[in-house]
Coordinates of C-alpha atoms in Angstrom, one line a residue:
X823 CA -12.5 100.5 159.5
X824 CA -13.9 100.0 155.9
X825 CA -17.4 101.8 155.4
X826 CA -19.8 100.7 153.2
X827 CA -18.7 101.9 150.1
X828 CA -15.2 99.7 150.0
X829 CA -14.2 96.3 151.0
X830 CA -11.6 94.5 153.1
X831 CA -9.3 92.0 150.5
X832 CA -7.4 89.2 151.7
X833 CA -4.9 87.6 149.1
X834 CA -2.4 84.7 149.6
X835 CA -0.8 85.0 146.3
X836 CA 3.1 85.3 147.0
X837 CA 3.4 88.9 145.3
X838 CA -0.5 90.5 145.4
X839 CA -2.5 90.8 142.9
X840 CA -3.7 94.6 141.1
X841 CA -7.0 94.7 140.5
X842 CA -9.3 97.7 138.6
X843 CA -9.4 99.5 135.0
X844 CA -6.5 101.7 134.0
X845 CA -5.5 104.8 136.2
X846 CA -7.9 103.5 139.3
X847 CA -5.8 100.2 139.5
X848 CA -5.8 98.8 143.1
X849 CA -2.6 97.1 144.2
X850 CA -3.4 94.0 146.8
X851 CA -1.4 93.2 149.1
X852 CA 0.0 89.1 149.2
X853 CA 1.7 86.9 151.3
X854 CA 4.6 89.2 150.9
X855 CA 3.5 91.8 152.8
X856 CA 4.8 92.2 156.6
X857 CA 1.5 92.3 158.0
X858 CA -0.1 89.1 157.2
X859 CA -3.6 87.5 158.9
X860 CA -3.7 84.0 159.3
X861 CA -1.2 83.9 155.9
X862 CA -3.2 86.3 153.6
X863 CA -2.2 90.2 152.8
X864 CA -4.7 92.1 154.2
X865 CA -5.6 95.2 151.9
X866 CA -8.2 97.7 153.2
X867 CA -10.4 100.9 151.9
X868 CA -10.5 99.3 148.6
X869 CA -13.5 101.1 146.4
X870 CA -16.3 98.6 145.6
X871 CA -16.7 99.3 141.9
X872 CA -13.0 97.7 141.5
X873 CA -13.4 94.8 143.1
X874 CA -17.2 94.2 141.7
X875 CA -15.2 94.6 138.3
X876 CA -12.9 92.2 138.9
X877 CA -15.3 89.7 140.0
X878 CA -17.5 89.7 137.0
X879 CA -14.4 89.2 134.8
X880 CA -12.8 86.6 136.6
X881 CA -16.2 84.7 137.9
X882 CA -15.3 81.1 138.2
X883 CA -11.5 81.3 138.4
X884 CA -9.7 79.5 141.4
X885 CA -8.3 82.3 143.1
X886 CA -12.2 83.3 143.7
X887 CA -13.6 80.1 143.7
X888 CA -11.0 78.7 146.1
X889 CA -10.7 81.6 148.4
X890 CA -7.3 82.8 147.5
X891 CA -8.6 86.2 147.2
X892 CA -11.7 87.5 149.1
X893 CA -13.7 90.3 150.1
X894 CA -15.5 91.3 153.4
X895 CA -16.9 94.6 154.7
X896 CA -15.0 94.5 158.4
X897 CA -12.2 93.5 160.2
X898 CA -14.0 90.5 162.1
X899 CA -14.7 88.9 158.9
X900 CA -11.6 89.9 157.5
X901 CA -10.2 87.6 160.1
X902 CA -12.9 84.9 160.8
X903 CA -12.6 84.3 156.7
X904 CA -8.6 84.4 156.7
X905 CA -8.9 81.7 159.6
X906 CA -11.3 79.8 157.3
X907 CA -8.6 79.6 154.7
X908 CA -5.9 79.4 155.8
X909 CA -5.0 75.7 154.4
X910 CA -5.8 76.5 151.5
X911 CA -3.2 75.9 148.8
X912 CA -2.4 78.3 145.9
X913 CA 0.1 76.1 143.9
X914 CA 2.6 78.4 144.6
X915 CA 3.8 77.6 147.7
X916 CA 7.5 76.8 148.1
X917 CA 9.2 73.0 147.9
X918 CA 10.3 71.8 150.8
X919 CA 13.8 71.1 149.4
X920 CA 14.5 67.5 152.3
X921 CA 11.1 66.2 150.7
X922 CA 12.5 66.6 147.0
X923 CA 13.7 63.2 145.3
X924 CA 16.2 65.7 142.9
X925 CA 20.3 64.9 144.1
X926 CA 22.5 67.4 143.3
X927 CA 25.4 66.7 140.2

């Protein structure tokens, strides 16, 4: 369980994300990971001052203002916000190769 002093991350970015200044980088985990909650990576204990950071350099970018990364205090919310997001699209989802109008040479 995360205390106060770190947060829960979800990320549905295919390979992660890492996150934090130089020599206290933060690797996060994506949709690559084997344990996955409702399709994001779930990466826990992660110090407060690294993710605060990386908010208020990347304020306004999609993957925050979208919910392709996120940050919550506990497992419940780890899960209930997860749930909330799970439809949500990152662009870099695989094609679904019958739905492609491409024919082969």
């Amino acid at each position: 369980m995360a205390s106060a002093s770190t947060y829960i991350i979800g990320c549905k970015l295919p390979n992660g994300l890492t996150i934090g200044p130089e020599g206290q980088q933060v690797k996060l985990a994506g949709t690559n990971d084997s344990l996955l909650i409702n399709g994001f990576g779930i990466t826990r204990d992660v110090p407060t001052d690294a993710w605060d950071n990386f908010t208020k350099l990347f304020a306004g970018q999609p993957l925050l203002t979208n919910g392709i990364v996120f940050a919550v205090t506990d497992e419940k919310s780890a899960k209930d916000a997860s749930k909330e997001r799970a439809s949500q699209k990152t662009g870099l989802e695989r094609l679904d190769p019958n739905k492609q109008s491409t024919k082969p040479d």
